[in-house]
mmCIF file of C-alpha atoms in Angstrom:
data_model
loop_
_atom_site.group_PDB
_atom_site.id
_atom_site.type_symbol
_atom_site.label_atom_id
_atom_site.label_comp_id
_atom_site.label_asym_id
_atom_site.label_seq_id
_atom_site.Cartn_x
_atom_site.Cartn_y
_atom_site.Cartn_z
ATOM 1 C CA UNK F 101 -0.038 0.011 0.008
ATOM 2 C CA UNK F 102 1.262 3.435 -0.839
ATOM 3 C CA UNK F 103 1.269 4.733 2.769
ATOM 4 C CA UNK F 104 3.685 7.470 2.241
ATOM 5 C CA UNK F 105 2.520 11.001 2.589
ATOM 6 C CA UNK F 106 2.640 11.817 -1.124
ATOM 7 C CA UNK F 107 -0.500 12.085 -3.159
ATOM 8 C CA UNK F 108 -1.567 8.882 -4.761
ATOM 9 C CA UNK F 109 -1.713 10.466 -8.213
ATOM 10 C CA UNK F 110 -0.923 7.609 -10.584
ATOM 11 C CA UNK F 111 -2.133 4.493 -9.040
ATOM 12 C CA UNK F 112 -3.391 3.239 -12.297
ATOM 13 C CA UNK F 113 0.046 3.211 -13.819
ATOM 14 C CA UNK F 114 2.019 2.441 -10.652
ATOM 15 C CA UNK F 115 -0.046 0.010 -8.528
ATOM 16 C CA UNK F 116 1.275 -3.123 -10.435
ATOM 17 C CA UNK F 117 0.625 -5.450 -7.483
ATOM 18 C CA UNK F 118 -3.019 -4.853 -8.391
ATOM 19 C CA UNK F 119 -3.168 -6.819 -11.626
ATOM 20 C CA UNK F 120 -6.730 -5.581 -12.375
ATOM 21 C CA UNK F 121 -7.470 -1.960 -11.370
ATOM 22 C CA UNK F 122 -9.744 0.899 -12.170
ATOM 23 C CA UNK F 123 -9.920 4.588 -11.474
ATOM 24 C CA UNK F 124 -13.408 5.987 -11.150
ATOM 25 C CA UNK F 125 -14.843 9.449 -10.567
ATOM 26 C CA UNK F 126 -17.840 9.747 -8.298
ATOM 27 C CA UNK F 127 -20.646 12.240 -8.960
ATOM 28 C CA UNK F 128 -19.166 14.722 -6.360
ATOM 29 C CA UNK F 129 -15.888 14.601 -8.239
ATOM 30 C CA UNK F 130 -14.073 12.453 -5.770
ATOM 31 C CA UNK F 131 -11.699 9.907 -7.289
ATOM 32 C CA UNK F 132 -11.952 6.230 -6.268
ATOM 33 C CA UNK F 133 -9.360 3.659 -7.195
ATOM 34 C CA UNK F 134 -9.983 -0.039 -6.833
ATOM 35 C CA UNK F 135 -8.001 -3.100 -7.781
ATOM 36 C CA UNK F 136 -7.285 -6.839 -7.153
ATOM 37 C CA UNK F 137 -4.111 -8.584 -6.255
ATOM 38 C CA UNK F 138 -3.155 -11.749 -8.099
ATOM 39 C CA UNK F 139 -4.643 -13.783 -5.230
ATOM 40 C CA UNK F 140 -7.924 -11.937 -5.586
ATOM 41 C CA UNK F 141 -7.530 -9.569 -2.513
ATOM 42 C CA UNK F 142 -9.152 -6.297 -3.256
ATOM 43 C CA UNK F 143 -8.025 -2.796 -2.350
ATOM 44 C CA UNK F 144 -9.956 0.529 -2.572
ATOM 45 C CA UNK F 145 -8.643 4.005 -2.290
ATOM 46 C CA UNK F 146 -11.097 6.883 -1.649
ATOM 47 C CA UNK F 147 -8.916 9.732 -2.989
ATOM 48 C CA UNK F 148 -5.671 9.976 -1.000
ATOM 49 C CA UNK F 149 -7.378 8.496 2.044
ATOM 50 C CA UNK F 150 -8.942 6.410 3.337
ATOM 51 C CA UNK F 151 -7.473 3.285 1.924
ATOM 52 C CA UNK F 152 -8.728 -0.214 2.717
ATOM 53 C CA UNK F 153 -7.009 -3.462 1.755
ATOM 54 C CA UNK F 154 -8.449 -6.987 2.039
ATOM 55 C CA UNK F 155 -7.043 -10.479 1.724
ATOM 56 C CA UNK F 156 -8.371 -13.107 -0.705
ATOM 57 C CA UNK F 157 -10.854 -14.174 2.061
ATOM 58 C CA UNK F 158 -12.227 -10.520 2.010
ATOM 59 C CA UNK F 159 -10.887 -9.878 5.552
ATOM 60 C CA UNK F 160 -9.497 -6.404 6.301
ATOM 61 C CA UNK F 161 -5.753 -6.606 6.466
ATOM 62 C CA UNK F 162 -4.594 -2.967 6.268
ATOM 63 C CA UNK F 163 -6.086 0.520 6.284
ATOM 64 C CA UNK F 164 -4.845 4.069 6.044
ATOM 65 C CA UNK F 165 -7.228 6.585 7.535
ATOM 66 C CA UNK F 166 -6.671 10.254 8.632
ATOM 67 C CA UNK F 167 -2.873 9.904 8.556
ATOM 68 C CA UNK F 168 -2.935 6.752 10.459
ATOM 69 C CA UNK F 169 -1.864 3.244 9.485
ATOM 70 C CA UNK F 170 -3.769 0.267 10.638
ATOM 71 C CA UNK F 171 -2.787 -3.372 10.344
ATOM 72 C CA UNK F 172 -4.442 -6.619 11.251
ATOM 73 C CA UNK F 173 -2.840 -8.720 13.930
ATOM 74 C CA UNK F 174 -4.407 -11.926 15.175
ATOM 75 C CA UNK F 175 -7.998 -10.754 14.227
ATOM 76 C CA UNK F 176 -7.538 -7.298 15.853
ATOM 77 C CA UNK F 177 -6.556 -3.915 14.493
ATOM 78 C CA UNK F 178 -3.350 -2.134 15.544
ATOM 79 C CA UNK F 179 -2.994 1.626 14.816
ATOM 80 C CA UNK F 180 0.485 2.797 13.879
ATOM 81 C CA UNK F 181 1.100 6.541 14.287
ATOM 82 C CA UNK F 182 4.166 8.307 12.769
ATOM 83 C CA UNK F 183 6.004 10.364 15.304
ATOM 84 C CA UNK F 184 8.713 12.584 13.806
ATOM 85 C CA UNK F 185 11.835 13.444 15.651
ATOM 86 C CA UNK F 186 14.953 15.334 14.570
ATOM 87 C CA UNK F 187 16.824 12.252 13.511
ATOM 88 C CA UNK F 188 14.182 9.589 13.033
ATOM 89 C CA UNK F 189 10.589 8.720 12.499
ATOM 90 C CA UNK F 190 8.973 6.254 15.017
ATOM 91 C CA UNK F 191 5.880 4.249 14.619
ATOM 92 C CA UNK F 192 3.858 4.291 17.881
ATOM 93 C CA UNK F 193 1.857 1.171 18.239
ATOM 94 C CA UNK F 194 -1.764 1.199 19.732
ATOM 95 C CA UNK F 195 -4.026 -1.780 19.712
ATOM 96 C CA UNK F 196 -7.565 -0.585 19.037
ATOM 97 C CA UNK F 197 -10.292 -1.257 21.595
ATOM 98 C CA UNK F 198 -13.522 -2.916 20.510
ATOM 99 C CA UNK F 199 -15.253 0.480 20.431
ATOM 100 C CA UNK F 200 -12.367 2.075 18.281
ATOM 101 C CA UNK F 201 -12.517 -0.925 15.929
ATOM 102 C CA UNK F 202 -16.345 -0.558 15.604
ATOM 103 C CA UNK F 203 -15.947 3.128 14.543
ATOM 104 C CA UNK F 204 -13.493 2.327 11.880
ATOM 105 C CA UNK F 205 -15.549 -0.664 10.627
ATOM 106 C CA UNK F 206 -18.690 1.435 10.599
ATOM 107 C CA UNK F 207 -17.016 4.104 8.425
ATOM 108 C CA UNK F 208 -15.584 1.579 6.141
ATOM 109 C CA UNK F 209 -18.975 -0.181 5.822
ATOM 110 C CA UNK F 210 -20.739 3.067 4.933
ATOM 111 C CA UNK F 211 -18.118 3.952 2.331
ATOM 112 C CA UNK F 212 -18.307 0.527 0.633
ATOM 113 C CA UNK F 213 -22.138 0.445 0.632
ATOM 114 C CA UNK F 214 -22.192 4.053 -0.882
ATOM 115 C CA UNK F 215 -19.718 2.960 -3.571
ATOM 116 C CA UNK F 216 -21.704 -0.123 -4.388
ATOM 117 C CA UNK F 217 -24.899 1.970 -4.666
ATOM 118 C CA UNK F 218 -23.211 4.563 -6.904
ATOM 119 C CA UNK F 219 -21.886 1.908 -9.187
ATOM 120 C CA UNK F 220 -25.227 0.104 -9.278
ATOM 121 C CA UNK F 221 -27.003 3.429 -10.168
ATOM 122 C CA UNK F 222 -24.400 3.839 -12.988
ATOM 123 C CA UNK F 223 -23.242 7.162 -11.427
ATOM 124 C CA UNK F 224 -19.534 6.668 -11.868
ATOM 125 C CA UNK F 225 -17.239 7.724 -14.680
ATOM 126 C CA UNK F 226 -14.418 5.355 -15.605
ATOM 127 C CA UNK F 227 -11.211 7.416 -15.861
ATOM 128 C CA UNK F 228 -9.062 4.413 -16.799
ATOM 129 C CA UNK F 229 -8.424 0.823 -16.170
ATOM 130 C CA UNK F 230 -5.784 -1.953 -16.468
ATOM 131 C CA UNK F 231 -5.996 -4.173 -18.323
ATOM 132 C CA UNK F 232 -8.243 -2.605 -21.016
ATOM 133 C CA UNK F 233 -9.771 -5.846 -22.166
ATOM 134 C CA UNK F 234 -11.346 -6.781 -18.809
ATOM 135 C CA UNK F 235 -14.621 -5.610 -17.286
ATOM 136 C CA UNK F 236 -13.029 -4.332 -14.104
ATOM 137 C CA UNK F 237 -16.100 -2.305 -12.978
ATOM 138 C CA UNK F 238 -18.339 -5.409 -12.972
ATOM 139 C CA UNK F 239 -15.606 -7.128 -10.903
ATOM 140 C CA UNK F 240 -15.583 -4.288 -8.418
ATOM 141 C CA UNK F 241 -19.427 -4.318 -8.271
ATOM 142 C CA UNK F 242 -19.337 -8.149 -7.662
ATOM 143 C CA UNK F 243 -16.791 -7.780 -4.960
ATOM 144 C CA UNK F 244 -18.834 -5.154 -3.251
ATOM 145 C CA UNK F 245 -21.994 -7.226 -3.478
ATOM 146 C CA UNK F 246 -20.183 -10.190 -1.766
ATOM 147 C CA UNK F 247 -18.030 -8.338 0.692
ATOM 148 C CA UNK F 248 -19.220 -9.248 4.211
ATOM 149 C CA UNK F 249 -20.015 -6.004 6.043
ATOM 150 C CA UNK F 250 -18.647 -5.250 8.431
ATOM 151 C CA UNK F 251 -15.613 -7.245 7.307
ATOM 152 C CA UNK F 252 -13.815 -9.703 9.555
ATOM 153 C CA UNK F 253 -10.330 -8.589 10.619
ATOM 154 C CA UNK F 254 -7.498 -10.776 9.139
ATOM 155 C CA UNK F 255 -4.990 -12.538 11.304
ATOM 156 C CA UNK F 256 -2.144 -10.810 9.482
ATOM 157 C CA UNK F 257 -1.525 -7.620 7.379
ATOM 158 C CA UNK F 258 0.027 -9.825 4.699
ATOM 159 C CA UNK F 259 -2.169 -10.907 1.744
ATOM 160 C CA UNK F 260 -3.111 -14.654 1.725
#
């Protein structure tokens, strides 16, 4: 996941780990980027953030929300916050409580449901996709229709 602080401007060209990918524009002008790893694990980027990544079992494995990194560990979410010092950057670890996890999952669920509805209502504009000969939009729509909501938390941040 491109978790650096640069804008995610050219994911269509650069996100090669996502072998099928598409960039969309929502009716409000917001860009959305979605793609699938070789193992089928989907990722979705709502502008520069939030970003949600799932494994092939459709479990949440990583997220980037409001300048915070989240990763799955043994079915729980851990927040990693960058703390800058003069000579280094540290990642401060915080295991989310059940309430904090619920807030993140509620927001994620709302975003995915709204995206699914917008696609179903044919209110998105395709900016580009890779590869050109696949129906990536239908694949995204099918994923969203089958994505358990709220998602389960993966046991690891690595894709499976």
